Coordinates of C-alpha atoms and ligand atoms in Angstrom, one line a residue:
M13 CA 40.3 -1.3 -168.1
A14 CA 39.7 -2.6 -164.6
L15 CA 40.8 -1.3 -161.3
R16 CA 43.5 -3.3 -159.6
T17 CA 42.2 -4.5 -156.2
L18 CA 43.7 -6.0 -153.0
E19 CA 43.6 -9.5 -154.4
D20 CA 46.0 -8.4 -157.2
L21 CA 48.7 -7.7 -154.6
G22 CA 48.9 -11.3 -153.6
D23 CA 49.9 -12.4 -150.1
L24 CA 50.7 -9.4 -148.0
A25 CA 51.6 -11.3 -144.8
G26 CA 54.7 -9.8 -143.2
K27 CA 55.0 -7.1 -145.9
R28 CA 55.2 -3.4 -145.3
V29 CA 52.2 -1.9 -147.0
V30 CA 51.8 1.9 -147.5
V31 CA 48.1 2.9 -147.4
R32 CA 47.0 6.3 -148.6
C33 CA 43.9 7.1 -146.6
D34 CA 41.9 10.3 -146.6
L35 CA 41.9 11.2 -142.9
N36 CA 41.1 14.9 -143.6
V37 CA 38.6 15.3 -140.8
P38 CA 37.2 18.5 -139.5
L39 CA 38.9 19.6 -136.2
A40 CA 37.9 22.3 -133.7
D41 CA 40.6 23.1 -131.1
G42 CA 42.3 19.7 -131.6
T43 CA 39.0 17.7 -131.3
I44 CA 37.7 15.8 -134.3
T45 CA 34.1 17.0 -134.9
D46 CA 33.2 14.3 -137.5
D47 CA 35.2 11.1 -137.7
G48 CA 33.4 9.7 -140.7
R49 CA 36.5 9.6 -142.8
V50 CA 38.5 7.7 -140.1
R51 CA 35.6 5.2 -139.9
A52 CA 35.5 4.9 -143.7
S53 CA 39.2 3.8 -143.7
L54 CA 38.7 0.9 -141.3
G55 CA 37.6 -1.7 -143.8
T56 CA 40.9 -1.8 -145.7
L57 CA 43.0 -1.3 -142.6
N58 CA 41.3 -4.2 -140.7
R59 CA 41.7 -6.4 -143.8
L60 CA 45.4 -5.7 -144.0
I61 CA 45.9 -6.2 -140.2
G62 CA 44.0 -9.4 -140.5
V63 CA 46.4 -10.9 -143.1
G64 CA 49.4 -9.9 -141.1
A65 CA 50.6 -6.9 -143.1
R66 CA 52.7 -4.2 -141.6
V67 CA 50.6 -1.1 -142.2
I68 CA 52.0 2.4 -142.8
V69 CA 49.2 4.9 -143.1
I70 CA 49.7 8.2 -144.9
S71 CA 47.2 11.1 -145.3
H72 CA 46.9 14.8 -145.6
L73 CA 44.9 17.1 -143.2
G74 CA 43.8 20.6 -144.1
R75 CA 45.9 23.0 -146.1
P76 CA 49.2 23.6 -144.2
D77 CA 50.7 24.8 -147.5
G78 CA 53.9 22.8 -147.3
E79 CA 54.8 23.9 -143.7
R80 CA 54.7 22.1 -140.4
K81 CA 51.8 23.6 -138.5
A82 CA 50.8 22.1 -135.2
E83 CA 47.1 22.5 -135.8
F84 CA 47.2 20.3 -138.8
S85 CA 49.1 17.4 -137.1
L86 CA 47.6 13.9 -137.7
A87 CA 48.4 13.0 -134.0
P88 CA 44.8 13.3 -132.8
V89 CA 43.6 11.3 -135.9
A90 CA 46.1 8.5 -135.1
Q91 CA 44.7 8.5 -131.6
R92 CA 41.1 8.2 -132.9
L93 CA 42.2 5.5 -135.3
S94 CA 43.6 3.5 -132.5
E95 CA 40.3 3.7 -130.5
L96 CA 38.3 2.6 -133.6
L97 CA 40.7 -0.2 -134.5
G98 CA 40.8 -1.3 -130.8
K99 CA 44.6 -1.6 -130.9
P100 CA 47.7 0.5 -130.5
V101 CA 48.6 2.8 -133.4
A102 CA 52.2 4.2 -133.6
F103 CA 52.6 7.8 -134.7
C104 CA 55.7 9.4 -136.2
D105 CA 55.9 13.1 -136.4
E106 CA 57.6 13.2 -139.8
T107 CA 56.4 11.9 -143.2
V108 CA 59.7 10.9 -144.7
G109 CA 63.2 10.8 -143.2
D110 CA 65.2 8.7 -140.7
A111 CA 62.6 8.7 -137.9
A112 CA 59.9 7.6 -140.3
T113 CA 62.0 4.9 -141.8
A114 CA 63.0 3.6 -138.4
A115 CA 59.3 3.6 -137.3
A116 CA 58.4 1.6 -140.5
E117 CA 61.2 -0.9 -139.9
A118 CA 60.1 -1.4 -136.3
L119 CA 56.7 -2.7 -137.4
E120 CA 55.7 -6.3 -136.6
D121 CA 53.0 -8.3 -138.5
G122 CA 49.6 -6.7 -138.0
D123 CA 51.0 -3.4 -136.6
V124 CA 49.8 0.0 -137.7
L125 CA 51.9 3.2 -138.0
V126 CA 50.6 6.7 -139.0
L127 CA 53.1 9.1 -140.5
E128 CA 52.7 12.9 -140.1
N129 CA 50.6 15.0 -142.5
L130 CA 51.8 14.6 -146.1
R131 CA 51.2 18.3 -146.8
F132 CA 53.8 19.4 -144.3
N133 CA 56.0 18.7 -147.3
S134 CA 55.5 21.1 -150.3
E135 CA 56.7 18.2 -152.6
E136 CA 53.4 16.4 -152.1
T137 CA 51.4 19.0 -154.2
A138 CA 54.3 20.4 -156.3
K139 CA 53.6 21.3 -159.9
D140 CA 56.9 19.8 -161.0
V141 CA 56.5 16.1 -161.8
G142 CA 60.1 15.4 -160.9
V143 CA 59.7 16.9 -157.5
R144 CA 56.6 14.9 -156.8
G145 CA 58.2 11.7 -158.2
D146 CA 61.2 12.1 -155.8
F147 CA 58.9 12.5 -152.9
A148 CA 56.9 9.5 -153.9
D149 CA 60.1 7.5 -154.2
R150 CA 61.1 8.4 -150.6
I151 CA 57.7 7.2 -149.4
A152 CA 57.9 4.1 -151.5
A153 CA 61.3 3.2 -150.1
M154 CA 59.6 2.5 -146.7
G155 CA 57.1 -0.1 -148.1
E156 CA 56.8 -3.1 -150.4
A157 CA 53.3 -2.5 -151.7
F158 CA 50.9 0.5 -152.0
V159 CA 47.2 0.5 -151.4
S160 CA 45.4 3.7 -152.5
D161 CA 42.2 4.2 -150.5
G162 CA 41.8 8.0 -150.2
F163 CA 38.8 8.4 -152.4
G164 CA 38.5 12.1 -151.5
V165 CA 41.8 12.8 -153.3
V166 CA 41.7 10.6 -156.4
H167 CA 40.9 13.6 -158.6
R168 CA 44.3 15.2 -157.6
K169 CA 47.6 14.6 -159.3
Q170 CA 49.6 14.6 -156.1
A171 CA 52.7 12.5 -155.1
S172 CA 50.9 10.2 -152.7
V173 CA 47.9 9.7 -155.0
Y174 CA 49.4 9.5 -158.5
E175 CA 53.2 9.1 -158.6
L176 CA 53.3 6.7 -155.6
A177 CA 51.0 4.3 -157.4
G178 CA 53.7 3.9 -160.1
A179 CA 56.6 3.5 -157.6
L180 CA 55.4 0.3 -155.9
P181 CA 53.1 -2.6 -156.8
S182 CA 49.8 -0.9 -156.2
A183 CA 46.0 -1.5 -156.0
A184 CA 42.8 0.2 -154.8
G185 CA 41.6 -0.4 -151.3
L186 CA 38.1 -1.4 -150.3
L187 CA 36.8 2.2 -149.9
I188 CA 37.8 3.2 -153.4
E189 CA 36.3 0.0 -154.8
Q190 CA 33.0 0.7 -153.0
E191 CA 32.8 4.4 -153.9
L192 CA 33.5 3.6 -157.5
G193 CA 30.8 1.0 -157.6
V194 CA 28.2 3.5 -156.4
L195 CA 29.3 6.2 -158.8
E196 CA 29.0 3.8 -161.7
R197 CA 25.4 3.1 -160.7
L198 CA 24.8 6.9 -160.9
T199 CA 26.2 7.2 -164.4
T200 CA 25.5 3.9 -166.1
E201 CA 21.7 3.4 -166.7
P202 CA 20.5 4.9 -163.4
E203 CA 17.0 3.9 -162.3
R204 CA 14.5 6.6 -163.0
P205 CA 13.3 9.1 -162.0
Y206 CA 16.8 10.4 -161.3
T207 CA 17.1 13.6 -159.2
V208 CA 20.2 15.5 -158.4
V209 CA 20.2 18.1 -155.6
L210 CA 23.1 20.6 -155.5
G211 CA 23.9 23.2 -152.9
G212 CA 26.9 24.3 -150.8
S213 CA 29.2 27.2 -151.3
K214 CA 31.8 26.2 -153.9
V215 CA 29.5 27.6 -156.6
S216 CA 31.8 27.7 -159.7
D217 CA 33.2 24.2 -158.9
K218 CA 29.7 22.8 -158.9
L219 CA 28.3 24.7 -161.9
G220 CA 30.6 22.6 -164.1
V221 CA 28.8 19.4 -163.1
I222 CA 25.5 20.7 -164.3
A223 CA 26.4 20.7 -168.0
H224 CA 27.3 17.0 -167.8
L225 CA 24.2 16.1 -165.7
L226 CA 21.5 17.8 -167.8
P227 CA 21.4 15.1 -170.4
R228 CA 21.2 12.4 -167.7
V229 CA 18.8 13.5 -165.0
D230 CA 15.0 14.1 -164.8
T231 CA 15.2 16.8 -162.1
L232 CA 17.9 19.1 -160.8
C233 CA 17.1 20.9 -157.5
I234 CA 19.3 23.9 -156.8
G235 CA 19.8 25.2 -153.2
G236 CA 22.7 26.4 -151.1
G237 CA 24.9 29.3 -152.1
M238 CA 24.5 28.6 -155.9
L239 CA 20.8 29.3 -155.9
F240 CA 21.4 33.0 -155.9
T241 CA 23.4 32.9 -159.1
F242 CA 20.4 31.3 -160.7
L243 CA 17.9 33.8 -159.2
A244 CA 20.2 36.6 -160.5
A245 CA 20.3 35.0 -163.9
Q246 CA 16.5 35.3 -164.0
G247 CA 16.8 39.0 -163.2
H248 CA 16.0 38.9 -159.5
G249 CA 17.9 40.9 -156.9
V250 CA 19.7 38.8 -154.4
G251 CA 20.8 41.4 -151.9
S252 CA 24.1 40.5 -150.2
S253 CA 23.8 36.8 -150.8
L254 CA 26.6 34.6 -152.4
L255 CA 26.7 35.5 -156.1
E256 CA 29.1 34.6 -158.9
R257 CA 28.5 37.4 -161.4
D258 CA 30.9 36.0 -164.0
Q259 CA 28.7 32.8 -164.2
L260 CA 25.4 34.5 -165.1
D261 CA 25.7 33.7 -168.8
T262 CA 26.7 30.1 -168.2
V263 CA 23.7 29.7 -165.8
R264 CA 21.3 31.2 -168.4
G265 CA 22.7 28.7 -170.9
Y266 CA 21.8 25.9 -168.5
L267 CA 18.3 27.1 -168.0
D268 CA 17.8 27.2 -171.8
E269 CA 19.3 23.8 -172.3
A270 CA 17.2 22.3 -169.5
A271 CA 14.0 23.7 -171.1
Q272 CA 15.0 22.2 -174.5
R273 CA 15.7 18.8 -173.0
G274 CA 12.6 18.7 -170.8
V275 CA 14.7 18.5 -167.7
T276 CA 13.2 20.3 -164.6
I277 CA 15.6 22.7 -162.9
D278 CA 13.7 23.3 -159.7
L279 CA 14.7 26.7 -158.3
P280 CA 13.7 27.9 -154.8
T281 CA 10.5 29.9 -154.6
D282 CA 11.1 31.0 -151.1
V283 CA 14.3 31.6 -149.1
V284 CA 15.3 32.5 -145.6
V285 CA 16.9 35.9 -145.6
A286 CA 19.0 37.2 -142.7
S287 CA 20.3 40.6 -141.6
G288 CA 23.9 39.3 -141.7
F289 CA 26.1 36.2 -141.7
A290 CA 25.7 35.1 -138.0
A291 CA 24.1 32.4 -136.0
D292 CA 21.9 34.9 -134.2
A293 CA 21.1 37.1 -137.2
E294 CA 17.5 38.3 -137.5
H295 CA 15.8 36.5 -140.4
E296 CA 12.5 36.0 -142.2
V297 CA 11.1 33.8 -145.0
V298 CA 10.8 35.8 -148.3
A299 CA 9.6 35.0 -151.8
A300 CA 12.6 34.2 -153.9
D301 CA 11.8 37.1 -156.4
A302 CA 11.4 39.7 -153.6
I303 CA 14.6 39.4 -151.5
E304 CA 15.6 43.1 -151.9
S305 CA 12.1 44.5 -151.4
A306 CA 11.9 42.7 -148.1
R307 CA 12.9 43.9 -144.6
F308 CA 16.7 43.9 -144.9
G309 CA 16.7 45.3 -148.5
A310 CA 20.0 45.1 -150.3
D311 CA 21.7 44.0 -147.1
G312 CA 19.7 40.9 -146.9
I313 CA 21.6 37.7 -147.2
G314 CA 20.0 34.4 -148.1
L315 CA 21.1 31.6 -145.7
D316 CA 18.7 28.8 -146.4
I317 CA 15.9 27.6 -148.7
G318 CA 12.4 28.4 -147.4
P319 CA 9.9 25.8 -146.1
E320 CA 7.8 25.7 -149.3
T321 CA 10.9 25.0 -151.4
A322 CA 12.3 22.4 -149.0
A323 CA 9.0 20.5 -149.1
R324 CA 9.0 20.5 -152.9
F325 CA 12.6 19.3 -153.0
A326 CA 11.8 16.6 -150.5
D327 CA 8.8 15.4 -152.7
A328 CA 11.1 15.2 -155.7
V329 CA 13.7 13.3 -153.7
R330 CA 11.1 10.8 -152.2
G331 CA 9.6 10.2 -155.6
S332 CA 12.9 9.2 -157.3
R333 CA 14.6 5.9 -157.6
T334 CA 18.1 7.4 -157.9
V335 CA 19.2 10.5 -156.0
F336 CA 22.6 12.2 -155.7
W337 CA 22.9 15.1 -153.2
N338 CA 25.9 17.3 -152.9
G339 CA 26.1 20.5 -150.9
P340 CA 24.0 21.7 -147.9
M341 CA 20.8 23.6 -148.7
G342 CA 21.8 26.4 -146.3
V343 CA 24.3 27.4 -143.6
F344 CA 23.4 24.4 -141.5
E345 CA 26.2 25.2 -139.0
F346 CA 23.8 27.8 -137.7
P347 CA 20.7 26.0 -136.3
A348 CA 18.4 28.8 -137.5
F349 CA 19.4 28.0 -141.1
A350 CA 19.6 24.2 -141.0
A351 CA 15.9 23.4 -141.7
G352 CA 16.2 23.1 -145.5
T353 CA 19.2 20.7 -145.2
K354 CA 17.4 18.7 -142.6
T355 CA 14.2 18.3 -144.7
V356 CA 16.1 17.2 -147.8
A357 CA 18.2 14.8 -145.7
Q358 CA 15.1 13.3 -144.2
A359 CA 13.6 12.7 -147.6
L360 CA 16.8 11.1 -148.8
T361 CA 16.5 8.5 -146.0
E362 CA 13.1 7.6 -147.4
V363 CA 14.2 7.0 -151.0
E364 CA 13.2 3.6 -152.4
G365 CA 16.3 3.0 -154.5
L366 CA 19.7 4.5 -154.4
G367 CA 20.2 7.7 -152.3
V368 CA 23.7 9.0 -152.2
V369 CA 25.2 11.9 -150.1
G370 CA 28.4 13.3 -151.6
G371 CA 30.7 16.0 -150.1
G372 CA 32.6 16.5 -146.9
D373 CA 30.3 19.2 -145.5
S374 CA 27.1 17.4 -146.7
A375 CA 28.2 14.3 -144.9
A376 CA 29.1 16.3 -141.7
A377 CA 25.7 18.1 -142.0
V378 CA 23.6 14.9 -142.0
R379 CA 25.6 13.5 -139.0
S380 CA 25.4 16.8 -137.1
L381 CA 21.6 16.9 -137.7
G382 CA 21.3 13.6 -136.0
F383 CA 21.0 11.1 -138.9
D384 CA 22.8 7.8 -138.9
D385 CA 25.1 6.8 -141.8
D386 CA 23.1 3.6 -142.4
Q387 CA 19.9 5.5 -143.1
F388 CA 21.4 6.5 -146.4
G389 CA 22.2 4.3 -149.4
H390 CA 25.7 5.6 -149.4
I391 CA 27.7 8.5 -148.0
S392 CA 30.6 9.4 -150.2
T393 CA 33.8 10.5 -148.5
G394 CA 34.8 12.5 -151.6
G395 CA 32.8 15.6 -152.7
G396 CA 35.2 16.9 -155.3
A397 CA 36.1 13.5 -156.5
S398 CA 32.6 12.3 -156.9
L399 CA 31.6 15.5 -158.7
E400 CA 34.5 15.2 -161.1
F401 CA 33.5 11.6 -161.8
L402 CA 29.9 12.7 -162.5
E403 CA 31.3 15.4 -164.8
G404 CA 32.9 12.6 -166.8
K405 CA 36.4 13.9 -166.1
S406 CA 39.3 11.5 -165.9
L407 CA 40.5 10.9 -162.3
P408 CA 44.4 10.5 -162.2
G409 CA 44.3 8.6 -158.9
L410 CA 42.0 5.9 -160.4
E411 CA 43.9 5.8 -163.7
A412 CA 47.1 5.1 -161.8
L413 CA 45.4 2.0 -160.5
G414 CA 44.5 0.7 -163.9
W415 CA 40.9 2.1 -164.1
S416 CA 39.5 3.8 -167.2
A417 CA 36.0 4.7 -168.2
Ligands
ADP523 P1 30.4 19.9 -149.7 O1 31.7 19.9 -148.8 O2 29.3 19.0 -149.2 O3 30.8 19.6 -151.1 P2 30.6 22.8 -149.9 O4 32.0 22.7 -149.4 O5 30.4 23.2 -151.3 O6 29.8 21.4 -149.7 O7 29.7 23.8 -149.1 C1 29.4 23.6 -147.7 C2 29.2 25.0 -147.1 O8 28.2 25.7 -147.9 C3 28.7 24.9 -145.7 O9 29.7 25.3 -144.8 C4 27.5 25.9 -145.7 O10 27.5 26.7 -144.6 C5 27.7 26.6 -147.0 N1 26.4 27.2 -147.5 C6 25.3 26.6 -147.8 N2 24.3 27.5 -148.2 C7 24.9 28.7 -148.1 C8 24.4 30.0 -148.4 N3 23.2 30.3 -148.8 N4 25.3 31.1 -148.3 C9 26.6 30.8 -147.9 N5 27.1 29.6 -147.6 C10 26.2 28.6 -147.7
MG524 MG1 33.2 21.3 -148.5

């Protein structure tokens, strides 16, 4: 079935429209360090402003665990949104309640209001369907229509993502429509060669996607924290590097299956090993099968792929017509361990075909390394959501909008 889109909501002029955005930006001391997700929300918001809707923006930020915590306030995000929209944006320091309702009722046509962090309310992520439903109803009471545009959360069964879509006439916004279009190109007859590059630190989350991708891709490059689980599965010592011992058998299974299917799993042949997890840690390039016999012994911790590996991954990427990349190749936040990520990102900008970056940290990485968004085919705002889509899982937030595979 097809996704309901903005057109399905009819004329929104003068109507109060609740918009679920994903404004979950990285903050350091109250300053937004990457506003990519705010920018990604502008298309839908400008469209609604343009037709004279009264726009009520809701979002989560971080994990305040159901409590009001000043460092997770959306106030600085509302400020940034105002700058990017080039117009005033009202902010209310509660999500639901008398003040929020009054602020919503004060809106004129084309005005924008941001409500405080959804996750200051434990109901948003409650396990109990009834609790979530009541919270969704309180949000719904402020609006006349609901636009779901937080692609980064569509894999979550949460009040503002799932129940709210059933509590008001609802449709997907432009960001979700666009993200879904790209993901469908990655799963439905992708142009070949098709390469997927996986890295980052959420190892067990990402291992799941491999099973689903093996029958579909030509090459799978493994970097980031998960590479050490693969090296260990092949019997190599990995020192103090990130390692998921309970996944070793699973990983061996993937290696066998890949061999049977003729899929290349490209594992690093060299890694950058450091004396500890720190920006200024001493480090050296070591053969991937000799981490523990090198200078730092069992204390050595792998923080990036080595130059030989990075060059090989870059060749695989450049030679492909479809590429999906999720997860930095190393601890790019430390300049000494950013080279692998930078080399792969550069190659992705040179792909003739579709090159997609997925994942919050991956998107932040390419920006912080000096690349422009428009150098890439697509930068997805949702890491977990895009991975679950590629895994073939059902996404509750999309199904609530009429979509099914
Ligand atoms: P994304 O948000 O793009 O899906 P993740 O959240 O899975 O990516 O992982 C991002 C993090 O992975 C980064 O903060 C980076 O420092 C970390 N990382 C990458 N390589 C390693 C490594 N070898 N050891 C530890 N952490 C790593
Ligand atoms: Mg992340």
